[in-house]
Coordinates of C-alpha atoms and ligand atoms in Angstrom, one line a residue:
X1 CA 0.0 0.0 0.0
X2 CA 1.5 3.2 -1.0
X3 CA 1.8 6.4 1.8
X4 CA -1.4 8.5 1.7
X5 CA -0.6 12.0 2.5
X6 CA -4.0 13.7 0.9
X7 CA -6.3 11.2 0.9
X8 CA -5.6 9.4 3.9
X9 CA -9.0 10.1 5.0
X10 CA -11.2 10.2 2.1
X11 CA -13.6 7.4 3.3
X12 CA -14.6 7.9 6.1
X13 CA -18.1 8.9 6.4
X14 CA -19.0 12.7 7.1
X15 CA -14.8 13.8 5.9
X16 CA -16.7 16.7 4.2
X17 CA -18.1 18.0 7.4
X18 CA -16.3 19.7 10.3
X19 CA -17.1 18.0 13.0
X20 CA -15.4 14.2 11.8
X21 CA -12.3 16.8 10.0
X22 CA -12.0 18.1 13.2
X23 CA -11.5 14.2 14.7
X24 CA -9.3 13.0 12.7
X25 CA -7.2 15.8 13.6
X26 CA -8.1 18.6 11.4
X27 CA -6.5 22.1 11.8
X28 CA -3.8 20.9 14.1
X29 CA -1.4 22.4 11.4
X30 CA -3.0 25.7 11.8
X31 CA -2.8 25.1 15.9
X32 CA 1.2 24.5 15.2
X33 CA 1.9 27.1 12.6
X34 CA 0.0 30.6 14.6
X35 CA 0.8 29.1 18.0
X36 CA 4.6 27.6 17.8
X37 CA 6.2 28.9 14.0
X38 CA 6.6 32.2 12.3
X39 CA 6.4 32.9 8.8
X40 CA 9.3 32.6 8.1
X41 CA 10.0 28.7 9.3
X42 CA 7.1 27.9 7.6
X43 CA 8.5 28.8 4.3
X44 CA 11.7 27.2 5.6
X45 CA 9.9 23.9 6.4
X46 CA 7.8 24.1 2.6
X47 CA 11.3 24.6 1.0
X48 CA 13.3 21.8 2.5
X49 CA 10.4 19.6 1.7
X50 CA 10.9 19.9 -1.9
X51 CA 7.3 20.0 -2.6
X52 CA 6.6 20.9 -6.3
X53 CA 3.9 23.0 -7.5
X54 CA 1.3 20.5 -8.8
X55 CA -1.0 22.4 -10.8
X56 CA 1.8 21.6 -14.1
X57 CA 5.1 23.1 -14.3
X58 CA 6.2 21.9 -11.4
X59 CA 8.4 24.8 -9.9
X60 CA 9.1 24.3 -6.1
X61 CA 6.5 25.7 -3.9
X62 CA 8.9 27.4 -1.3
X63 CA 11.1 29.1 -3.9
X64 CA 7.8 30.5 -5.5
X65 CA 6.8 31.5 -1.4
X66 CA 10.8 33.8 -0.7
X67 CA 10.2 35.6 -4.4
X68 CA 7.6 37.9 -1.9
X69 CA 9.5 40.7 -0.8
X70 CA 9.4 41.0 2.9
X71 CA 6.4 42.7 4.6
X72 CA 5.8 46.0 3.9
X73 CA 2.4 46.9 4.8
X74 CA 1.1 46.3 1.3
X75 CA -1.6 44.0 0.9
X76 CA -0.5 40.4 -0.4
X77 CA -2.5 37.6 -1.7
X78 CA -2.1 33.6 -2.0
X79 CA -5.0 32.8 -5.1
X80 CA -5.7 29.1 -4.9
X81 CA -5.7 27.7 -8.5
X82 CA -9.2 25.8 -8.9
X83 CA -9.6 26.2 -12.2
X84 CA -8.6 22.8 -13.6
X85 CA -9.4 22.5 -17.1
X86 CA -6.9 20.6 -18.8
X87 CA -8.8 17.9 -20.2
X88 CA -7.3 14.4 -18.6
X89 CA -7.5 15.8 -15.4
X90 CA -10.0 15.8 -12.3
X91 CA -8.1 15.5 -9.2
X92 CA -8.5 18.7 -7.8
X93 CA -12.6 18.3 -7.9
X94 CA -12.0 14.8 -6.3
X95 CA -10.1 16.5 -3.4
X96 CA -12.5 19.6 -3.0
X97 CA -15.3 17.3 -3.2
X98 CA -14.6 15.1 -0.7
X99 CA -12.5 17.0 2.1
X100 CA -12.6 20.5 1.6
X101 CA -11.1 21.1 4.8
X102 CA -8.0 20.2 4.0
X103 CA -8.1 22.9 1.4
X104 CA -9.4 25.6 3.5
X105 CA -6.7 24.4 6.1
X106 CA -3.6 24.4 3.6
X107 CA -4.8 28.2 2.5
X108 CA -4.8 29.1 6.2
X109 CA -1.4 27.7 7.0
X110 CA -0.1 29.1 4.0
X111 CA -1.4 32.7 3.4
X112 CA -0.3 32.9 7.3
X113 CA 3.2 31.8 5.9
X114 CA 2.8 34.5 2.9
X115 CA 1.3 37.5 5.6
X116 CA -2.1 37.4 3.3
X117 CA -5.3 38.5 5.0
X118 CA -7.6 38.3 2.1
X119 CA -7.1 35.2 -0.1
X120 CA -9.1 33.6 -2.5
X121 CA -10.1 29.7 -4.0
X122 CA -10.9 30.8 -7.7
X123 CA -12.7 27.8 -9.3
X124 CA -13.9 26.7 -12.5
X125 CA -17.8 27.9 -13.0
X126 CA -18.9 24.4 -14.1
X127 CA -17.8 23.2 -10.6
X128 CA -20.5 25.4 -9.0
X129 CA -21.7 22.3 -6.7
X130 CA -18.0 22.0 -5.3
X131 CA -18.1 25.9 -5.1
X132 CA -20.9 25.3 -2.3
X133 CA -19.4 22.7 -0.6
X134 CA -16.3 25.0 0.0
X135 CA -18.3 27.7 0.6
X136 CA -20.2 25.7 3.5
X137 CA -16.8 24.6 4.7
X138 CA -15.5 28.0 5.0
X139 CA -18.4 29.0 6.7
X140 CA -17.7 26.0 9.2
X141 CA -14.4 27.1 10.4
X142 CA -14.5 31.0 10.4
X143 CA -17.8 29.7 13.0
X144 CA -15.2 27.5 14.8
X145 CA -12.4 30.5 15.1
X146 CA -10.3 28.9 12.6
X147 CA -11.1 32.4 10.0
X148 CA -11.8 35.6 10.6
X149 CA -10.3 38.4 13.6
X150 CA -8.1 37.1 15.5
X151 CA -7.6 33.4 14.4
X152 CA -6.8 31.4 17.8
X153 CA -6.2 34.6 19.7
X154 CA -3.0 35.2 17.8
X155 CA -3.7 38.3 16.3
X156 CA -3.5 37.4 12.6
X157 CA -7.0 37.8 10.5
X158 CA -7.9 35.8 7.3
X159 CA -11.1 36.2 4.9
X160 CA -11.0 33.3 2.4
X161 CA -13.1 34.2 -0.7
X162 CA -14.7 31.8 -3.0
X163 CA -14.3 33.1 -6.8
X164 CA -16.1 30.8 -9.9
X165 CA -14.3 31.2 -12.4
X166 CA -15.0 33.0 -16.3
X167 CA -15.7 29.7 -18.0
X168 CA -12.2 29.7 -19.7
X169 CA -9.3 27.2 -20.2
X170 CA -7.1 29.9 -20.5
X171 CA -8.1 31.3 -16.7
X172 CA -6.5 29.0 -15.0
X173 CA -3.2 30.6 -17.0
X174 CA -2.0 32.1 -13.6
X175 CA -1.9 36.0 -14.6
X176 CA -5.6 35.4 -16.9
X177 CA -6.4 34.3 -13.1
X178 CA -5.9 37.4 -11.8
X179 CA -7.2 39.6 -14.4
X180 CA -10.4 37.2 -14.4
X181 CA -10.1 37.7 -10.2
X182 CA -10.3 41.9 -11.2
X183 CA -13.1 41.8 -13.2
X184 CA -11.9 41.7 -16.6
X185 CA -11.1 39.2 -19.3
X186 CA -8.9 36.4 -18.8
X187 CA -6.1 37.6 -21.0
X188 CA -2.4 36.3 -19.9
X189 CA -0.2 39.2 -18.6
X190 CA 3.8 39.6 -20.0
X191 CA 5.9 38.9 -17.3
X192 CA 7.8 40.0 -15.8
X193 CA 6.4 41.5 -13.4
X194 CA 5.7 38.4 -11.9
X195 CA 2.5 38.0 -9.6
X196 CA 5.4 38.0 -7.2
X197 CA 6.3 41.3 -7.3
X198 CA 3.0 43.0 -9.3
X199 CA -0.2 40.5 -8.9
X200 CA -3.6 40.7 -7.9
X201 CA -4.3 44.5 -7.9
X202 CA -0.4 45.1 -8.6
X203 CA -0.1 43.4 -4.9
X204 CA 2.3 40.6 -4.7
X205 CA 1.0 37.5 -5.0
X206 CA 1.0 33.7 -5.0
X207 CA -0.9 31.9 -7.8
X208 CA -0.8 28.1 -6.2
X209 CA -2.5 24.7 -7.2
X210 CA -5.1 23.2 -5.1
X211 CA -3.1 20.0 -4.0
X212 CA 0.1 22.3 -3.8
X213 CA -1.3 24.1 -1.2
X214 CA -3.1 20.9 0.2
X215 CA 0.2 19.1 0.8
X216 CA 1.8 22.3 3.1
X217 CA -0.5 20.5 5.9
X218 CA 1.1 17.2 6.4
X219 CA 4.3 19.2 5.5
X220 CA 3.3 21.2 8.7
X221 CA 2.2 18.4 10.6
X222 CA 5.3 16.3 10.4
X223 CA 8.0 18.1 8.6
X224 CA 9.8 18.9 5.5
X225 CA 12.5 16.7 6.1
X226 CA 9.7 14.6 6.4
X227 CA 8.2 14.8 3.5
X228 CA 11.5 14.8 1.1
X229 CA 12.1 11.4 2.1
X230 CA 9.2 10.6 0.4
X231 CA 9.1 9.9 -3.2
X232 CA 12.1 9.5 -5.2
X233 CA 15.3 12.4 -6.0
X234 CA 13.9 16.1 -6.7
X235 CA 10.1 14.3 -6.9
X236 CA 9.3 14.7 -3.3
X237 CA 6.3 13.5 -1.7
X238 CA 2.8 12.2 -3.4
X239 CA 1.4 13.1 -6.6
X240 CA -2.6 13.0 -7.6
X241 CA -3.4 11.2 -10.7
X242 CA -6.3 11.1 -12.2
X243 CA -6.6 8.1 -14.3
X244 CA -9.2 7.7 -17.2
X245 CA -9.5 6.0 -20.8
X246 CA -9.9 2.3 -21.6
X247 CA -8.3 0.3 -18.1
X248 CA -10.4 -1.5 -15.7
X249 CA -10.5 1.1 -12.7
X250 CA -10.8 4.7 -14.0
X251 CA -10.1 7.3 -10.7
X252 CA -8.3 9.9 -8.8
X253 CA -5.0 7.8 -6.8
X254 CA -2.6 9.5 -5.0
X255 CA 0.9 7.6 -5.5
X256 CA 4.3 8.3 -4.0
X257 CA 6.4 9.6 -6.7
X258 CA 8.6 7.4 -8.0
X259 CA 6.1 4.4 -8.6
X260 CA 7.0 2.4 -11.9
X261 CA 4.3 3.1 -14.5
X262 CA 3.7 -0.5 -14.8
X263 CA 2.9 -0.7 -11.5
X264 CA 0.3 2.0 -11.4
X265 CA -0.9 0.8 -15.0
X266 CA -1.3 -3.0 -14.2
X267 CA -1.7 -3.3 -10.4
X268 CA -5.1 -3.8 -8.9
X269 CA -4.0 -1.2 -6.3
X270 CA -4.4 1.7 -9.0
X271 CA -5.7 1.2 -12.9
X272 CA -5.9 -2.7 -12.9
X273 CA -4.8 -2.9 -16.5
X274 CA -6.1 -2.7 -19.7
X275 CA -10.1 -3.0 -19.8
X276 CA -11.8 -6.0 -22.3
X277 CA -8.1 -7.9 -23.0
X278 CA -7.1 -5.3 -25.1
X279 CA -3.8 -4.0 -25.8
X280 CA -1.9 -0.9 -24.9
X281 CA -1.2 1.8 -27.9
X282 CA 0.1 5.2 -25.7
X283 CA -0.6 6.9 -22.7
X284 CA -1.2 10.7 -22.3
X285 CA 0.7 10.9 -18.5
X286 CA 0.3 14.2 -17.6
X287 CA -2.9 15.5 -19.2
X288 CA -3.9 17.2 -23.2
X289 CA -0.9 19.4 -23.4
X290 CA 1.8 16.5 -22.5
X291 CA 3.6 14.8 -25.3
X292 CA 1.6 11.4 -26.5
X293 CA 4.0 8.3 -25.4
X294 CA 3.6 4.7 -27.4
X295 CA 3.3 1.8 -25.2
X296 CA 6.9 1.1 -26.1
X297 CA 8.4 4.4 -24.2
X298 CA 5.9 4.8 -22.2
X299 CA 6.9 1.6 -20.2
X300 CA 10.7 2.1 -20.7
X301 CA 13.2 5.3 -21.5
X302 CA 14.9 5.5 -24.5
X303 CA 17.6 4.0 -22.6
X304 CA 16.2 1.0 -21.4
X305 CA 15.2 2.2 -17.5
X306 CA 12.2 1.4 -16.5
X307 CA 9.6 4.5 -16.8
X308 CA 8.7 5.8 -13.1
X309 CA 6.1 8.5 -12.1
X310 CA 8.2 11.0 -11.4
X311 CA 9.0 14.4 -13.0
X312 CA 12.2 13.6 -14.1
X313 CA 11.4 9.8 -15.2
X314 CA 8.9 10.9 -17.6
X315 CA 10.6 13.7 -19.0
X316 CA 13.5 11.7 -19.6
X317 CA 14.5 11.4 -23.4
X318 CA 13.3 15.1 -23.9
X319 CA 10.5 15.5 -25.9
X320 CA 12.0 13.2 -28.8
X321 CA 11.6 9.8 -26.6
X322 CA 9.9 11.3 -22.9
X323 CA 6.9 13.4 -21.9
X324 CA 5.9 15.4 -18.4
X325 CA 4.3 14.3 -15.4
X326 CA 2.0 17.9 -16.1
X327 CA -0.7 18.1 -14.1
X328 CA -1.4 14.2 -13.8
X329 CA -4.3 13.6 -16.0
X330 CA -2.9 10.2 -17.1
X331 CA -5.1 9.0 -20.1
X332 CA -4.6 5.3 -21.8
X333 CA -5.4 4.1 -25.2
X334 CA -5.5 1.2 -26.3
X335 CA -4.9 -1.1 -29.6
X336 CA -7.9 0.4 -31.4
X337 CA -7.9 4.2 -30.3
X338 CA -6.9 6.5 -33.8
X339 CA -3.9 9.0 -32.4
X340 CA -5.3 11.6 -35.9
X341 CA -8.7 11.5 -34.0
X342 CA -7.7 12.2 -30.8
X343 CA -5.0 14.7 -31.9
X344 CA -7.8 16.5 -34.0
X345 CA -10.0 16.6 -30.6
X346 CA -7.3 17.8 -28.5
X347 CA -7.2 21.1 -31.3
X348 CA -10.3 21.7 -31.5
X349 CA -9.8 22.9 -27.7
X350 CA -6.8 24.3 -27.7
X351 CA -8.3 26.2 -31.0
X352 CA -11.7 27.1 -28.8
X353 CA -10.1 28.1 -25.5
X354 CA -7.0 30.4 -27.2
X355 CA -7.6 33.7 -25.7
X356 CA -6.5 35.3 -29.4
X357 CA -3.9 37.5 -28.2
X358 CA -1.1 36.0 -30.0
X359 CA -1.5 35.3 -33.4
X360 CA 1.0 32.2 -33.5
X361 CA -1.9 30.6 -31.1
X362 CA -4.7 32.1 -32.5
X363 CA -4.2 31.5 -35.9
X364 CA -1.8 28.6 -35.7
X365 CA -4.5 26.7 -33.3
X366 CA -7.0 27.5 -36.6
X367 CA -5.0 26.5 -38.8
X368 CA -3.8 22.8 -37.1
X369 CA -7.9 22.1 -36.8
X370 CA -8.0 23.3 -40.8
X371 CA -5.2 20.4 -41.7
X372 CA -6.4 17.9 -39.2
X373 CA -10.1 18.3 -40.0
X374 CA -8.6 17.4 -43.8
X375 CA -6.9 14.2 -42.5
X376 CA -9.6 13.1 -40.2
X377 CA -12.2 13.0 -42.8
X378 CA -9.9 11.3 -45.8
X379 CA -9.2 14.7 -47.6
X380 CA -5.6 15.6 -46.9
X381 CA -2.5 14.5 -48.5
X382 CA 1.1 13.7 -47.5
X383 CA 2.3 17.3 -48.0
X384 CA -0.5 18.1 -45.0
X385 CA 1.6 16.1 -42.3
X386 CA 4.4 18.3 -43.0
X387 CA 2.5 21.7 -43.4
X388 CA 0.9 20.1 -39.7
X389 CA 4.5 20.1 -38.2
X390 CA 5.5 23.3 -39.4
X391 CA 2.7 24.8 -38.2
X392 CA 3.0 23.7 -34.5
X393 CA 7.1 24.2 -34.9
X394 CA 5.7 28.0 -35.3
X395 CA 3.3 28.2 -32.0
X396 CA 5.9 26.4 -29.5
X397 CA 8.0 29.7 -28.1
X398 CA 6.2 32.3 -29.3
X399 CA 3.1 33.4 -27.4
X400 CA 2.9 35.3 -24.0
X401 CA 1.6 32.4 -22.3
X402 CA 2.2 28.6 -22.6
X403 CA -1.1 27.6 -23.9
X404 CA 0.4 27.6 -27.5
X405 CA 3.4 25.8 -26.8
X406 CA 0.2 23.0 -24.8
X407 CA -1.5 23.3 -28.2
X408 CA 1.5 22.4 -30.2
X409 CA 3.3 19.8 -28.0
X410 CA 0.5 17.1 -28.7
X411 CA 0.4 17.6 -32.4
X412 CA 4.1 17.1 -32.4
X413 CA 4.0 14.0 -30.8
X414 CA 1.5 12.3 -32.4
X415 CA 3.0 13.4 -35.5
X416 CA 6.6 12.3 -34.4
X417 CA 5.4 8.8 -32.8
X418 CA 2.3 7.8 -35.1
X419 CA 3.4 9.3 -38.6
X420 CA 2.0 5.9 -40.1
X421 CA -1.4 6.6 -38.6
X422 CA -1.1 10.0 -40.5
X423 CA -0.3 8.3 -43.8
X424 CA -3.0 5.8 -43.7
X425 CA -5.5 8.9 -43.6
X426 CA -3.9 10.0 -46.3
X427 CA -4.3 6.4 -48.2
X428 CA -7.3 5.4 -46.7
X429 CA -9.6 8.3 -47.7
X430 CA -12.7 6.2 -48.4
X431 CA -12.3 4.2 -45.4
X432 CA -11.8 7.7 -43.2
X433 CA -14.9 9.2 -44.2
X434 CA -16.7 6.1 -43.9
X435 CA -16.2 5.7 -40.3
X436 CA -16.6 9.7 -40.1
X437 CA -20.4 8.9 -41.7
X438 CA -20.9 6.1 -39.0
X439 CA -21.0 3.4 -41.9
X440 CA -17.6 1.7 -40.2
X441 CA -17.5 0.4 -37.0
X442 CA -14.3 2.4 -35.8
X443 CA -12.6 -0.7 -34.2
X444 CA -12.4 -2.2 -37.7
X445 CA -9.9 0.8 -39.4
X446 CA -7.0 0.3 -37.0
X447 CA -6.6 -3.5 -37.5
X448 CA -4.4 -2.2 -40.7
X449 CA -2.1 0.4 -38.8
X450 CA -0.3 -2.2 -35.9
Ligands
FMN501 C1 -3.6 27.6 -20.4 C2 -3.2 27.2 -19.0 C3 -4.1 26.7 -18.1 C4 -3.7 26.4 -16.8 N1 -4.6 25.8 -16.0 C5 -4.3 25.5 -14.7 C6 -5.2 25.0 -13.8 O1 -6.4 24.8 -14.1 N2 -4.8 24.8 -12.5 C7 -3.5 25.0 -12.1 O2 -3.2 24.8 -10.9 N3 -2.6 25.5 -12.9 C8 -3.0 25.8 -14.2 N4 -2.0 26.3 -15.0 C9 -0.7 26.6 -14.5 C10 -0.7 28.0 -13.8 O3 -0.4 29.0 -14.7 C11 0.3 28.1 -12.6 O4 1.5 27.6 -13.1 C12 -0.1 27.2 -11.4 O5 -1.4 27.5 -11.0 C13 0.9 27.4 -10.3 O6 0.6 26.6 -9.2 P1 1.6 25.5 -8.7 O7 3.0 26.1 -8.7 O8 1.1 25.1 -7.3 O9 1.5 24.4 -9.7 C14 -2.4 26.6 -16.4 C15 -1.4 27.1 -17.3 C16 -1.8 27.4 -18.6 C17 -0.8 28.0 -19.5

C-alpha cells in the first residue's frame, strides 16, 4: 500500500463536514503554525520539503513563497488555483469534493506563511456544486475561530473568498487568473512582473494549485525533512493522478512519486490494466498538453530504465523519446484508439479556448484544426503532415503564455510517434470518411495500422 498523504482520510463517512475533520485531527497544522512557528520557518519547512507545484510546471513551492519581498504593509494575496481544465484531469474536484477542509486548512497555513489577509479559492464555474461545498466549509471554520479576527487569539485575520471562475481554459493561466479575479477578461499578462512582485491589484501574489497548497498540511504536521524522504530524488512527496481512458479502474490515486508506471498501469492497487483484454497503444501521463507516449516508451526510456512517475522519469529522453508528469491527467489508449482523432480533438480545444492575443496561437490553433479536420475525414495528403509540423514548430515559443506551446506539443508528438497513422488517412480516404459517416465500426480501421 503506498503512503497516503492527501487522501488518507477520504472514506470515512462525514470527511466533508467539520465535525469528523475536526476528529481526525483537522487544523492541528494551523494550531502549530500561529501558536509555535513564524512565517518565516514555515516557508523554511515548505522549502526543504521539496514539494513541487502540482498544478503543471512543477516549480518548487517554497522558492515561488521567498520571491515575496518582505512585509511592507502592502496588501498580499495567495490565489488558490481551482480552475482545472486541462482535459485528462480531475483530481483537484475529487479533493475539494470530498475533504474541503483540507483545502481551506492548507490556505490558512499558507497565506499565514505569505502574511495574506484576504485570499481567495478561484474555481472553474462548471464546478458550482463544489463551489458550495467549499463555501459551506469555509463558513464552518471561520464559525469554529479557525477564520476571521483574530484566528486562535494570535492576532493574525484571514477572509478566504470563494471566486467561480469566467468559464475559460485559458483562466487557470496564472496572470488570466488574476485579471479574471479583477473583473476583466482572462487575458495572460507579459511577465515579468511576476505576480510575485505586481499580482492581484499590482499586490504581490501567490498563484498556487489546489493539492500544492493541500500538501503544506502534512508538511506542517510532520516536517519537511519529512516529506522529502518521500518519493524519489527532486520528486518529493505524493502526486494525484487522475486516471481515465480504456483500463479497468478509471479514478483519482494518489501515488508516491517514483512508482514504476507499470505498477500504477497493471496493479489492482491503482488502474488494474487494460479494460476487455485489449492492448496498450500510448498513454497521455500528464494530461492534453503533454507529449503522447507509445506503449513502447511509455513503459521504458529510450535508454532502457524502466519508466517511473516521477517528473524527471517521464521527462526523460526530452521530448524526442519522454513526456511530463504535467498536471497528472494520465489518459490510456488502447490497440484500437486513432492518435489523428484524438489529436484532431485535442485542437479543436486548444483552438476554442485560445484567448486570441497571439497570433502564432490564435491563428496557428486555426490552422492545425484546418489540416487535421482534412486528414480526419480522408481529404488531406502527404504534403499536410508536414505543413501540420510546421505549423505547431511556429506556435511552440512564441506566445505570452504557454497555452500555444500545450496546443503544439500534442500535435508534435503524435505526428513524431504515429506518422503511419497519418499516412493511412492520407491512403485510406474512403475508409476515413466512412467511419466519419458512421457506416464503419471504428474498431475495424486500426486492425491495418499495428
Ligand atoms: C492555459 C493554462 C491553463 C492552466 N490551468 C491551470 C489550472 O487549471 N490549474 C492550475 O493549478 N494551474 C494551471 N495552469 C498553471 C498556472 O499558470 C500556474 O503555473 C499554477 O497554478 C501554479 O501553481 P503550482 O505552482 O502550485 O503548480 C495553467 C497554465 C496554462 C498556460
Amino acid at each position: 500500500m503506498s503512503k497516503k498523504l492527501l487522501l488518507e482520510h477520504i472514506d470515512v463517512p462525514g470527511i466533508n463536514t467539520y465535525e469528523v475533520y475536526r476528529q481526525k485531527g483537522g487544523y492541528a497544522s494551523v494550531e502549530k503554525a500561529l501558536k509555535s512557528m513564524t512565517p518565516e520557518t514555515i516557508v523554511e519547512e515548505v522549502k526543504k520539503s521539496g514539494l513541487r507545484g502540482r498544478g503543471g510546471a512543477g516549480f518548487p513551492a517554497g522558492m515561488k513563497w521567498s520571491f515575496l519581498a518582505k512585509p511592507d504593509g502592502v496588501p498580499r494575496h495567495l490565489l488558490c488555483n481551482a480552475d482545472e481544465s486541462e482535459p485528462g484531469t480531475f483530481k483537484d474536484r475529487y479533493l475539494m469534493e470530498k475533504i474541503p477542509h483540507l483545502l481551506i486548512e492548507g490556505m490558512i497555513v499558507s497565506s499565514f506563511a505569505l502574511g495574506a489577509n484576504v485570499s481567495y479559492i478561484y474555481i472553474r464555474g462548471e464546478y458550482m456544486w463544489v463551489s458550495f461545498i467549499l463555501e459551506r466549509a469555509i463558513a464552518e471554520a471561520k464559525a469554529n475561530g479557525f477564520l476571521g479576527k483574530n484566528i486562535l487569539g494570535s492576532g493574525y485575520d484571514l477572509e478566504l473568498y470563494v471566486q467561480v471562475g469566467g468559464g475559460a481554459y485559458i483562466c487557470g493561466e496564472e496572470t488570466a487568473l488574476i485579471e479574471s479575479l479583477e473583473g476583466k477578461r482572462g487575458n495572460p499578462r507579459m511577465k515579468p512582473p511576476f505576480p510575485a512582485v505586481k499580482g492581484l491589484w499590482q499586490r504581490p501574489t501567490v498563484v498556487n494549485n489546489v493539492e500544492t497548497i493541500a500538501a503544506v498540511v502534512w508538511i506542517l504536521n510532520n516536517s519537511g525533512e519529512d516529506y522529502a524522504k518521500i518519493g524519489i530524488g527532486k520528486s518529493t512527496g505524493t502526486k494525484l493522478i487522475s486516471a481515465s481512458g480504456n483500463i479497468k479502474r478509471q479514478g483519482v490515486y494518489e501515488i508516491e512519486l517514483g512508482l514504476p508506471v507499470d505498477e500504477f498501469l497493471n496493479s489492482d492497487e491503482y488502474c488494474g490494466g487494460m479494460a476487455n483484454g485489449k492492448r496498450l497503444k500510448a498513454v497521455v501521463p500528464g494530461g492534453s498538453s503533454v507529449p503522447i507516449l507509445p506503449a513502447e516508451l511509455f513503459y521504458k526510456t529510450a535508454n532502457g530504465d524502466a519508466r517511473l512517475m516521477s517528473y524527471e522519469s517521464l521527462a526523460d529522453g526530452g521530448f524526442a523519446t519522454g513526456s511530463m508528469l504535467g498536471s497528472g491527467g494520465f489518459v490510456v489508449y488502447d490497440e484500437d484508439a486513432c492518435i489523428v482523432r484524438n489529436t484532431w480533438n485535442f485542437t479543436r480545444f486548444y483552438n476554442h479556448e485560445s484567448c486570441g492575443q497571439c497570433s502564432p496561437c490564435r491563428e496557428g490553433t486555426g490552422w492545425m484544426l484546418k489540416v487535421l479536420n482534412k486528414l480526419e475525414h480522408g481529404q488531406g495528403s502527404m504534403e499536410d503532415i508536414d505543413l501540420l509540423w510546421d505549423i505547431q514548430r511556429r506556435i511552440e515559443g512564441n506566445t505570452i503564455c504557454p497555452l500555444g506551446d500545450a496546443a503544439a506539443w500534442p500535435v508534435a508528438a503524435a505526428i513524431r510517434h504515429f506518422r503511419e497513422e497519418f499516412e493511412w488517412h492520407v491512403k485510406n480516404p474512403k475508409l476515413c470518411m466512412e467511419r466519419n459517416y458512421g457506416l464503419l465500426e471504428s474498431t475495424k480501421k486500426f486492425e491495418l495500422v499495428s
